[in-house]
Short mmCIF file of C-alpha atoms in Angstrom, two decimals:
data_model
loop_
_atom_site.label_atom_id
_atom_site.label_comp_id
_atom_site.label_asym_id
_atom_site.label_seq_id
_atom_site.Cartn_x
_atom_site.Cartn_y
_atom_site.Cartn_z
CA MET F 474 -146.82 56.90 12.20
CA SER F 475 -148.34 54.90 9.39
CA ASP F 476 -152.15 54.83 9.05
CA THR F 477 -151.97 51.56 7.13
CA GLU F 478 -153.14 48.53 9.08
CA ARG F 479 -150.18 46.73 10.58
CA GLN F 480 -149.29 43.51 8.86
CA LYS F 481 -149.74 40.41 10.99
CA LEU F 482 -146.74 38.21 11.57
CA PRO F 483 -147.20 35.34 9.13
CA GLU F 484 -146.60 31.77 10.18
CA GLY F 485 -145.01 30.93 6.87
CA GLN F 486 -143.91 32.77 3.82
CA THR F 487 -146.65 34.59 1.94
CA LEU F 488 -146.17 35.14 -1.77
CA ILE F 489 -148.39 37.23 -4.02
CA HIS F 490 -148.58 36.02 -7.60
CA LEU F 491 -149.00 38.69 -10.25
CA ALA F 492 -149.22 37.81 -13.93
CA VAL F 493 -148.54 40.90 -16.04
CA THR F 494 -147.89 41.54 -19.71
CA SER F 495 -145.37 43.82 -21.24
CA GLU F 496 -144.93 44.15 -25.01
CA ASN F 497 -147.29 41.19 -25.44
CA GLU F 498 -145.14 38.99 -23.30
CA ARG F 499 -146.41 37.39 -20.11
CA HIS F 500 -144.41 37.79 -16.93
CA ASP F 501 -145.17 36.01 -13.68
CA LEU F 502 -144.07 37.85 -10.60
CA LEU F 503 -143.96 36.30 -7.17
CA ILE F 504 -143.79 39.04 -4.60
CA GLY F 505 -142.84 38.06 -1.06
CA ASP F 506 -144.49 40.45 1.36
CA MET F 507 -142.59 39.75 4.55
CA ALA F 508 -143.68 41.19 7.86
CA GLY F 509 -141.40 43.81 9.34
CA GLU F 510 -140.80 41.58 12.38
CA HIS F 511 -138.88 39.15 10.15
CA PHE F 512 -136.58 41.93 9.04
CA ASP F 513 -136.11 43.02 12.65
CA ASP F 514 -134.98 39.48 13.44
CA VAL F 515 -132.63 39.48 10.45
CA ALA F 516 -131.18 42.83 11.56
CA ASP F 517 -130.75 41.85 15.20
CA PHE F 518 -129.63 38.24 15.14
CA ALA F 519 -126.84 36.50 13.27
CA GLY F 520 -127.99 33.31 11.59
CA GLU F 521 -131.47 34.58 10.72
CA VAL F 522 -130.92 35.01 6.97
CA PRO F 523 -130.85 31.26 6.20
CA LYS F 524 -134.21 30.99 7.99
CA GLN F 525 -135.72 33.29 5.36
CA PRO F 526 -135.14 31.30 2.14
CA THR F 527 -136.95 33.94 0.08
CA LEU F 528 -134.02 36.28 0.62
CA SER F 529 -131.49 33.99 -1.01
CA ARG F 530 -133.87 32.90 -3.80
CA ALA F 531 -135.26 36.30 -4.78
CA ASP F 532 -134.25 37.94 -8.06
CA ALA F 533 -134.69 41.34 -6.49
CA ILE F 534 -134.79 42.47 -2.88
CA VAL F 535 -136.41 45.84 -2.38
CA LEU F 536 -135.48 47.74 0.75
CA VAL F 537 -138.58 49.79 1.43
CA LEU F 538 -137.96 53.02 3.32
CA ASP F 539 -140.81 55.04 4.75
CA GLY F 540 -140.34 58.39 3.02
CA GLU F 541 -142.03 60.28 5.81
CA GLN F 542 -139.62 58.86 8.37
CA CYS F 543 -136.62 59.24 6.07
CA SER F 544 -137.27 62.91 5.59
CA GLY F 545 -137.94 63.73 9.22
CA ALA F 546 -136.00 63.86 12.41
CA ALA F 547 -136.19 60.08 12.80
CA ARG F 548 -134.24 59.40 9.63
CA TRP F 549 -131.09 58.26 11.44
CA ASN F 550 -133.08 55.49 13.06
CA VAL F 551 -134.25 54.31 9.64
CA VAL F 552 -130.74 54.52 8.20
CA ALA F 553 -129.17 52.70 11.15
CA ARG F 554 -131.78 49.91 11.04
CA VAL F 555 -131.33 49.38 7.30
CA GLU F 556 -127.56 49.42 7.75
CA MET F 557 -127.87 46.67 10.35
CA LEU F 558 -130.12 44.65 8.04
CA LEU F 559 -127.63 45.03 5.20
CA LYS F 560 -124.75 43.94 7.41
CA SER F 561 -126.67 40.78 8.29
CA LEU F 562 -127.28 40.08 4.60
CA ARG F 563 -123.61 40.72 3.85
CA ASP F 564 -122.33 38.52 6.68
CA SER F 565 -124.61 35.65 5.64
CA HIS F 566 -122.92 35.40 2.20
CA LEU F 567 -126.30 34.21 0.91
CA VAL F 568 -127.53 37.38 -0.76
CA GLU F 569 -125.93 39.05 -3.74
CA ALA F 570 -125.69 42.81 -3.35
CA SER F 571 -126.55 43.24 -7.04
CA LYS F 572 -130.13 42.13 -6.21
CA LEU F 573 -130.71 44.99 -3.81
CA GLN F 574 -133.00 47.85 -4.74
CA LEU F 575 -133.97 50.89 -2.74
CA LEU F 576 -137.52 52.20 -2.58
CA ILE F 577 -138.62 55.37 -0.84
CA THR F 578 -142.37 55.42 -0.28
CA LYS F 579 -144.80 58.30 0.37
CA TRP F 580 -142.94 60.57 -2.03
CA ASP F 581 -146.08 62.71 -2.26
CA VAL F 582 -145.70 63.51 1.43
CA VAL F 583 -141.94 64.10 1.15
CA ALA F 584 -142.32 66.41 -1.84
CA ALA F 585 -145.08 68.37 -0.14
CA ALA F 586 -142.88 68.90 2.92
CA GLY F 587 -140.41 70.97 0.90
CA ASP F 588 -136.74 71.09 -0.04
CA GLU F 589 -135.43 70.27 3.42
CA ALA F 590 -137.44 67.04 3.54
CA ILE F 591 -136.37 66.06 0.02
CA GLU F 592 -132.75 66.75 0.94
CA ALA F 593 -133.04 64.66 4.13
CA ALA F 594 -134.59 61.71 2.26
CA THR F 595 -131.93 61.96 -0.43
CA ASP F 596 -129.24 62.00 2.25
CA ALA F 597 -130.68 58.85 3.84
CA GLN F 598 -130.80 57.24 0.40
CA ARG F 599 -127.15 58.22 -0.22
CA GLN F 600 -125.98 56.72 3.09
CA ILE F 601 -127.70 53.40 2.44
CA GLY F 602 -126.63 53.41 -1.19
CA GLN F 603 -123.00 53.81 -0.08
CA LEU F 604 -123.21 50.74 2.12
CA ILE F 605 -124.78 48.68 -0.68
CA GLY F 606 -122.02 49.98 -2.94
CA SER F 607 -119.39 48.82 -0.47
CA MET F 608 -121.01 45.36 -0.66
CA GLY F 609 -120.56 45.30 -4.43
CA GLY F 610 -124.04 46.43 -5.44
CA SER F 611 -125.16 49.46 -7.37
CA PRO F 612 -128.73 50.02 -6.26
CA VAL F 613 -131.31 51.81 -8.33
CA THR F 614 -133.51 53.99 -6.17
CA PHE F 615 -137.24 54.26 -6.77
CA LYS F 616 -139.53 56.85 -5.31
CA THR F 617 -143.19 55.96 -5.17
CA ALA F 618 -146.45 57.45 -4.01
CA ALA F 619 -149.45 55.16 -3.55
CA ARG F 620 -151.82 57.97 -2.65
CA GLY F 621 -152.53 61.30 -4.19
CA SER F 622 -152.10 63.65 -1.27
CA ASN F 623 -149.97 66.01 -3.33
CA PRO F 624 -151.37 67.39 -6.63
CA LEU F 625 -147.86 67.46 -8.07
CA VAL F 626 -147.25 63.76 -7.37
CA PRO F 627 -149.98 61.58 -8.90
CA PRO F 628 -151.23 58.37 -7.24
CA GLY F 629 -149.10 55.45 -8.37
CA TYR F 630 -146.10 57.69 -8.98
CA GLY F 631 -142.97 55.65 -9.61
CA ILE F 632 -144.75 52.27 -9.63
CA PRO F 633 -144.40 51.59 -13.41
CA GLU F 634 -140.61 52.07 -13.24
CA LEU F 635 -140.39 49.74 -10.28
CA LEU F 636 -142.50 47.08 -12.01
CA ARG F 637 -140.49 47.36 -15.22
CA SER F 638 -137.28 46.79 -13.27
CA TRP F 639 -138.67 43.45 -12.12
CA LEU F 640 -139.47 42.34 -15.65
CA LYS F 641 -135.88 42.37 -16.81
CA PRO F 642 -134.66 38.83 -17.33
CA ARG F 643 -132.14 37.76 -14.76
CA PRO F 644 -129.81 34.78 -14.87
CA ARG F 645 -131.18 32.01 -12.68
CA ARG F 646 -128.96 29.99 -10.43
CA ILE F 647 -129.72 26.37 -11.17
CA GLU F 648 -129.01 24.00 -8.36
CA LEU F 649 -127.82 20.70 -9.74
CA PRO F 650 -128.48 17.51 -7.80
CA HIS F 651 -125.54 16.28 -5.80
CA PRO F 652 -123.59 13.61 -7.68
CA GLU F 653 -123.80 10.12 -6.29
CA PRO F 654 -120.84 9.59 -3.96
CA ALA F 655 -118.38 6.99 -5.13
CA LEU F 656 -118.42 5.38 -1.71
CA LYS F 657 -121.58 5.33 0.35
CA PRO F 658 -121.23 5.53 4.13
CA SER F 659 -122.87 2.13 4.42
CA ASP F 660 -120.18 0.66 2.13
CA MET F 661 -117.59 1.33 4.78
CA PHE F 662 -119.05 -1.38 7.00
CA ARG F 663 -119.14 -4.10 4.40
CA MET S 495 -110.74 37.94 25.94
CA GLN S 496 -110.93 41.13 27.99
CA ARG S 497 -113.85 41.47 30.34
CA ILE S 498 -114.68 45.05 31.26
CA LEU S 499 -117.25 45.71 33.95
CA LEU S 500 -119.48 48.76 33.62
CA ALA S 501 -120.25 49.88 37.16
CA GLY S 502 -122.40 52.71 38.44
CA LEU S 503 -125.57 53.53 40.33
CA PRO S 504 -128.98 53.72 38.58
CA GLY S 505 -129.09 56.49 35.97
CA ALA S 506 -125.31 56.96 35.93
CA GLY S 507 -125.09 56.68 32.13
CA LYS S 508 -123.91 53.11 31.55
CA THR S 509 -126.57 52.15 29.01
CA SER S 510 -126.38 55.51 27.23
CA TYR S 511 -122.63 54.95 26.89
CA LEU S 512 -123.19 51.48 25.43
CA ALA S 513 -125.81 52.84 23.01
CA ALA S 514 -123.55 55.64 21.78
CA LEU S 515 -120.61 53.24 21.59
CA TRP S 516 -122.67 50.84 19.51
CA ASP S 517 -123.78 53.57 17.11
CA SER S 518 -120.20 54.79 16.80
CA LEU S 519 -118.88 51.30 16.06
CA ASN S 520 -121.42 51.08 13.24
CA SER S 521 -120.83 54.56 11.83
CA GLU S 522 -118.15 56.11 9.68
CA GLY S 523 -115.28 57.91 11.38
CA ASN S 524 -111.74 57.45 12.65
CA ARG S 525 -111.80 55.82 16.04
CA SER S 526 -109.32 53.99 18.28
CA LEU S 527 -111.37 50.81 18.03
CA THR S 528 -113.39 49.35 15.19
CA LEU S 529 -115.89 46.52 15.08
CA VAL S 530 -114.64 43.55 13.09
CA GLU S 531 -117.60 41.24 13.50
CA GLN S 532 -121.22 41.82 14.40
CA PRO S 533 -122.32 40.24 17.69
CA ALA S 534 -124.71 37.31 17.30
CA ASN S 535 -127.44 39.09 19.29
CA ARG S 536 -127.73 42.81 18.63
CA ARG S 537 -131.29 43.45 19.79
CA TYR S 538 -130.41 44.94 23.19
CA LEU S 539 -127.86 47.30 21.64
CA GLU S 540 -130.15 48.22 18.78
CA GLU S 541 -133.00 49.06 21.14
CA ALA S 542 -130.69 51.16 23.29
CA ARG S 543 -129.37 52.96 20.20
CA ALA S 544 -132.86 53.62 18.85
CA ARG S 545 -133.95 55.11 22.17
CA LEU S 546 -130.91 57.36 22.21
CA GLN S 547 -131.76 58.49 18.68
CA ARG S 548 -135.37 59.18 19.63
CA LEU S 549 -134.22 61.14 22.70
CA GLU S 550 -135.95 58.71 25.01
CA PRO S 551 -134.57 57.73 28.41
CA PRO S 552 -132.36 54.65 28.22
CA ILE S 553 -133.78 51.19 28.80
CA ARG S 554 -134.21 50.81 32.54
CA ASN S 555 -132.44 47.60 33.42
CA THR S 556 -133.97 46.56 36.70
CA ARG S 557 -131.76 43.99 38.34
CA THR S 558 -130.49 42.40 35.17
CA LEU S 559 -127.04 41.42 34.04
CA THR S 560 -126.64 41.83 30.30
CA SER S 561 -123.44 40.75 28.68
CA ILE S 562 -122.27 42.31 25.43
CA ASP S 563 -119.63 40.60 23.30
CA LEU S 564 -117.68 42.87 20.99
CA LYS S 565 -115.04 41.70 18.56
CA LEU S 566 -112.87 44.74 18.00
CA ALA S 567 -109.68 45.77 16.27
CA THR S 568 -107.25 48.41 17.48
CA SER S 569 -105.69 51.07 15.25
CA ASP S 570 -102.65 48.79 14.73
CA ALA S 571 -105.05 46.08 13.49
CA SER S 572 -104.65 43.89 16.57
CA ARG S 573 -107.80 41.99 17.35
CA VAL S 574 -109.34 42.26 20.81
CA ASP S 575 -112.39 40.41 22.03
CA VAL S 576 -114.16 42.39 24.71
CA GLU S 577 -117.00 41.21 26.89
CA VAL S 578 -118.87 43.97 28.68
CA PRO S 579 -121.12 42.86 31.52
CA ASP S 580 -123.70 45.64 31.92
CA VAL S 581 -124.93 45.15 35.47
CA ALA S 582 -128.09 47.07 36.39
CA GLY S 583 -127.45 50.05 38.65
CA ASP S 584 -129.96 48.70 41.18
CA PHE S 585 -127.54 45.91 41.95
CA TYR S 586 -124.84 48.37 43.02
CA GLN S 587 -127.40 50.11 45.18
CA ASP S 588 -128.27 46.73 46.72
CA PHE S 589 -124.60 45.89 47.33
CA TRP S 590 -124.24 49.00 49.46
CA GLU S 591 -127.51 48.54 51.33
CA THR S 592 -127.29 44.80 52.01
CA ARG S 593 -123.50 44.37 52.07
CA GLU S 594 -123.75 41.26 49.92
CA TRP S 595 -123.83 40.25 46.27
CA SER S 596 -124.84 37.20 44.26
CA VAL S 597 -122.64 34.28 43.30
CA GLN S 598 -123.21 35.29 39.68
CA PHE S 599 -121.79 38.77 40.30
CA ALA S 600 -118.91 37.29 42.32
CA GLU S 601 -118.01 35.24 39.24
CA VAL S 602 -118.08 38.40 37.14
CA VAL S 603 -115.78 40.17 39.61
CA ALA S 604 -113.38 37.23 39.63
CA SER S 605 -113.04 37.32 35.85
CA ILE S 606 -112.92 41.04 34.98
CA SER S 607 -109.79 42.64 33.58
CA ALA S 608 -110.82 46.28 34.09
CA VAL S 609 -113.64 48.48 35.37
CA MET S 610 -115.39 51.47 33.85
CA LEU S 611 -116.99 53.38 36.70
CA PHE S 612 -119.79 55.83 35.86
CA LEU S 613 -120.64 58.94 37.82
CA HIS S 614 -123.35 61.33 36.64
CA SER S 615 -122.14 64.92 36.70
CA SER S 616 -125.50 66.28 37.86
CA LYS S 617 -126.32 63.64 40.43
CA VAL S 618 -123.30 64.06 42.65
CA ALA S 619 -123.89 66.36 45.59
CA THR S 620 -120.86 68.61 45.51
CA PRO S 621 -119.59 68.84 49.09
CA ILE S 622 -119.71 72.26 50.70
CA SER S 623 -117.55 72.92 53.77
CA LEU S 624 -118.94 74.58 56.90
CA ASP S 625 -116.70 77.59 56.15
CA ASP S 626 -118.28 77.86 52.69
CA ILE S 627 -121.78 77.65 54.17
CA GLY S 628 -120.91 80.42 56.61
CA GLU S 629 -119.55 82.63 53.86
CA LEU S 630 -122.58 81.99 51.68
CA ALA S 631 -124.95 82.73 54.54
CA THR S 632 -123.15 85.98 55.34
CA ALA S 633 -123.16 87.00 51.70
CA ALA S 634 -126.90 86.34 51.59
CA GLY S 635 -127.43 88.52 54.67
CA ALA S 636 -128.41 85.70 56.99
CA ARG S 637 -128.68 86.35 60.72
CA SER S 638 -127.05 84.13 63.30
CA ASN S 639 -130.32 82.83 64.74
CA ILE S 640 -131.48 80.78 61.74
CA GLU S 641 -134.71 78.93 62.34
CA VAL S 642 -134.87 75.41 60.95
CA ASN S 643 -138.38 74.31 60.05
CA SER S 644 -137.68 71.17 58.05
CA ALA S 645 -138.78 67.86 59.52
CA GLU S 646 -136.17 65.41 60.72
CA VAL S 647 -135.41 62.68 58.16
CA PRO S 648 -134.30 59.39 59.71
CA TRP S 649 -131.10 58.13 58.11
CA GLU S 650 -131.09 54.91 56.14
CA PRO S 651 -128.35 53.42 53.96
CA LYS S 652 -129.92 54.42 50.65
CA LEU S 653 -129.60 58.09 51.65
CA ALA S 654 -125.82 57.87 51.69
CA PRO S 655 -124.03 59.99 49.07
CA ASP S 656 -123.23 58.32 45.74
CA GLN S 657 -119.53 58.73 46.40
CA VAL S 658 -119.77 56.65 49.57
CA LYS S 659 -121.71 53.90 47.80
CA LEU S 660 -119.28 53.74 44.89
CA VAL S 661 -116.14 53.73 47.02
CA ASP S 662 -117.69 50.92 49.03
CA VAL S 663 -118.39 48.89 45.87
CA LEU S 664 -114.81 49.47 44.71
CA GLN S 665 -113.52 48.33 48.09
CA MET S 666 -115.70 45.22 47.93
CA ILE S 667 -114.30 44.38 44.49
CA GLU S 668 -110.78 44.97 45.81
CA SER S 669 -111.53 42.80 48.83
CA GLN S 670 -112.72 39.91 46.70
CA ARG S 671 -109.91 40.13 44.19
CA GLY S 672 -107.23 40.86 46.79
CA LEU S 673 -103.72 42.18 46.45
CA PRO S 674 -101.15 41.88 44.89
CA GLY S 675 -103.42 42.07 41.83
CA GLN S 676 -104.19 45.39 40.18
CA LEU S 677 -107.08 46.49 37.99
CA ARG S 678 -107.32 49.33 35.53
CA LEU S 679 -110.12 51.74 36.20
CA ALA S 680 -111.58 54.37 33.90
CA LEU S 681 -113.78 56.84 35.72
CA VAL S 682 -116.42 58.20 33.37
CA ILE S 683 -118.18 61.41 34.34
CA SER S 684 -121.37 61.26 32.30
CA ALA S 685 -123.53 64.17 31.08
CA TRP S 686 -120.28 66.07 30.52
CA ASP S 687 -122.16 68.65 28.40
CA ARG S 688 -123.45 70.06 31.69
CA VAL S 689 -119.94 70.79 32.98
CA HIS S 690 -118.14 73.91 31.86
CA GLY S 691 -114.72 75.42 32.38
CA MET S 692 -112.85 72.50 33.89
CA SER S 693 -111.20 69.21 32.98
CA PRO S 694 -112.58 65.84 34.15
CA ASP S 695 -109.72 65.53 36.68
CA GLN S 696 -110.49 68.99 38.07
CA TRP S 697 -114.19 68.14 38.29
CA LEU S 698 -113.42 64.92 40.15
CA ILE S 699 -111.25 66.62 42.77
CA ARG S 700 -113.80 69.39 43.27
CA SER S 701 -117.08 67.48 43.07
CA ALA S 702 -116.23 63.94 44.16
CA PRO S 703 -113.21 64.32 46.46
CA LEU S 704 -113.83 61.03 48.29
CA ILE S 705 -113.54 59.04 45.06
CA ALA S 706 -110.60 61.16 43.88
CA GLN S 707 -108.66 60.63 47.11
CA TYR S 708 -109.54 56.94 47.34
CA LEU S 709 -108.31 56.26 43.81
CA GLN S 710 -105.22 58.42 44.27
CA ASN S 711 -104.14 56.37 47.27
CA SER S 712 -105.22 52.93 46.10
CA ALA S 713 -102.53 50.42 45.21
CA PHE S 714 -105.17 48.10 43.76
CA TRP S 715 -106.87 50.45 41.31
CA SER S 716 -103.93 51.22 39.09
CA PRO S 717 -103.62 52.81 36.65
CA THR S 718 -106.67 55.06 36.62
CA ALA S 719 -107.87 57.69 34.17
CA THR S 720 -110.75 60.14 34.21
CA PHE S 721 -112.95 60.92 31.21
CA GLY S 722 -115.86 63.29 30.75
CA ILE S 723 -118.40 61.84 28.32
CA SER S 724 -121.56 63.25 26.87
CA ALA S 725 -123.19 60.22 25.23
CA GLN S 726 -126.49 62.02 24.63
CA GLY S 727 -124.81 65.19 23.37
CA GLY S 728 -127.02 67.55 25.35
CA ASP S 729 -130.19 67.95 27.34
CA PHE S 730 -133.11 66.03 25.82
CA GLU S 731 -135.63 68.58 27.09
CA HIS S 732 -133.96 71.84 26.18
CA ASP S 733 -131.91 70.75 23.15
CA LYS S 734 -134.49 68.51 21.50
CA GLU S 735 -134.71 70.12 18.07
CA ARG S 736 -130.95 70.18 17.56
CA LEU S 737 -130.26 66.69 18.92
CA VAL S 738 -133.02 64.72 17.25
CA SER S 739 -131.71 65.37 13.75
CA VAL S 740 -128.15 64.33 14.60
CA ARG S 741 -127.02 60.73 14.70
CA PRO S 742 -125.92 59.62 18.22
CA SER S 743 -122.35 58.91 17.08
CA GLN S 744 -122.09 62.51 15.90
CA ARG S 745 -123.44 63.97 19.14
CA VAL S 746 -120.86 62.32 21.36
CA ARG S 747 -118.28 64.40 23.22
CA VAL S 748 -115.34 62.87 25.07
CA ALA S 749 -113.01 64.92 27.28
CA GLN S 750 -109.73 63.78 28.74
CA GLY S 751 -107.30 66.23 30.31
CA ALA S 752 -107.53 69.47 28.38
CA SER S 753 -108.63 67.89 25.10
CA THR S 754 -112.12 67.15 23.81
CA GLY S 755 -113.00 64.87 20.91
CA THR S 756 -115.72 62.65 19.52
CA ASP S 757 -114.15 59.21 19.83
CA ILE S 758 -116.19 57.33 22.42
CA THR S 759 -113.99 54.25 22.09
CA ILE S 760 -111.03 56.04 23.77
CA PRO S 761 -111.90 54.98 27.35
CA LEU S 762 -112.42 51.37 26.20
CA ASN S 763 -109.18 51.46 24.24
CA TRP S 764 -107.38 52.80 27.31
CA LEU S 765 -108.90 50.09 29.50
CA ILE S 766 -107.77 47.25 27.27
CA GLY S 767 -104.27 48.61 27.65
CA ARG S 768 -103.62 49.73 24.10
CA ASN S 769 -102.99 53.31 24.98
CA GLY S 770 -100.09 53.15 27.42
CA ARG S 771 -100.30 53.33 31.21
#
C-alpha cells in the first residue's frame, strides 16, 4: 500500500512543464501526470485511448510499475493489468510501441527485500517487456528510488538516466492541414 | 453467435470459472480456444480476475444478469463468437422457490445454444442410504434406543437439496424450450481440488445421483459431459502462501474422464461443438 497521497482524478489533462539544460542546451519537457483511474479506463474499455490525446501525442510513454507490488505476491495482478493496458494501446493503433518505456519504482525497497524480490520484479519486467516486444517495441527499463530507505540505493537512484532518455531528439509527426477538396459539398447543389 | 448459459446456485463457482477463463485467455499457453479480440467492456472480468489473484471471494452478483461477449478462435482457426450470460445464483434459487422467472430470463432461455451447469463439490450433501446409516451407527457402537434432542425444523422450499433445485431448473428450461429440440450440457463440478481418487463421472454418480440419473435419461439434454474444475487451484485459507504467488491461469486444473490438464477452455470448446459429440 502506497503512503503517497492518492492523486485526485483530474477534470482535464494536467501537464508539468520542466525546463532543463544538458550540455548547455535547453530542453523543455512536458510531463503528463495522468491519474491511475484514466489508465484503468483505458485498460478496461475499448475506445478509451482516443479520449486521452496525450497518449498518441507523447514522445515517450512510461509505464510505471510499483516495485513493491511487482516484487511481492501481488505481482501477477500488476502484470495482468499492464498487459491489459498494453493490449488497449495496441488495439487502438494510435500509439507506437517504440515510445513505450518501463519504470520500476521503489527500487530501494525491492533491493532491501533480497534476491527473491529482485528476481520477482525482474520476472514481471520480463513478462511486460515480452508483450511490448511483440507489439514491435524494445523497451528500456529504468529502476528508480525516490527515497533513501536503503543505504545501498541512494535517493534519486535511476532518475538521471530516465531524464536523459527523454532528452534524446525524436522525430516529430507533423500534421499537415487537409488539402482543400476539389468539390465542396455545397457545390453539389448548385 | 453461440450463447452459453452459466447456471448454478449461489457460490457454485460460475464467476470463479469466468475469472480463471479470462486470465487464461489473456495468458500464454496452448489452449483449445484463444481470444481474437478484446471485449469492449472488460471491467467486470478484470475485477473478477483481480479478486481471484488476490485470493478474495468472487464478486457476489446479487440478482444481476451480466453478459460477456467473447470473440474466440478454435485450434483450427475457425472463429466463434460466444456470448455468456452470467446469471446470479440467487435467481436460480428464486426460480425454485417461486416457480417463476422473469421475461428477461425467458428471452435468455429461448436464445441459448448450450448450458454449463455448476455444482460445488463441497456443497452437495452426498446421499446416505438408511442401510449405510445403520452400518455406520453399528460401527460406532450406537444402541438401538437413540435419543433425538434436536429441535424440529419446519420445511420450506429453500431447504431442498441443491440437486432437487438444479434438476427443477433444468426441467423448467426443457419445458420452455420443448422437444424435439436438444441442448448440449456441460456439468462442471467446481472446487475439484477437494475431490480425490475418482473421476468427475464417478463423483457425479456417487454424490449427485439425482442429477446423474436425470441427465442419463433425458432426451432433451444431449449430449452431456462432466468436468471437474478447480478454478481457484486450492483452498484460499489453507493454501494461501502457495496460491497467491501463482497466476490464476497457472493454478487451474481441469479433469475429464481419467485425464487432468490445465486448459480451462475445454468445457467451452466442447459446448460450442468443436470437440465431437
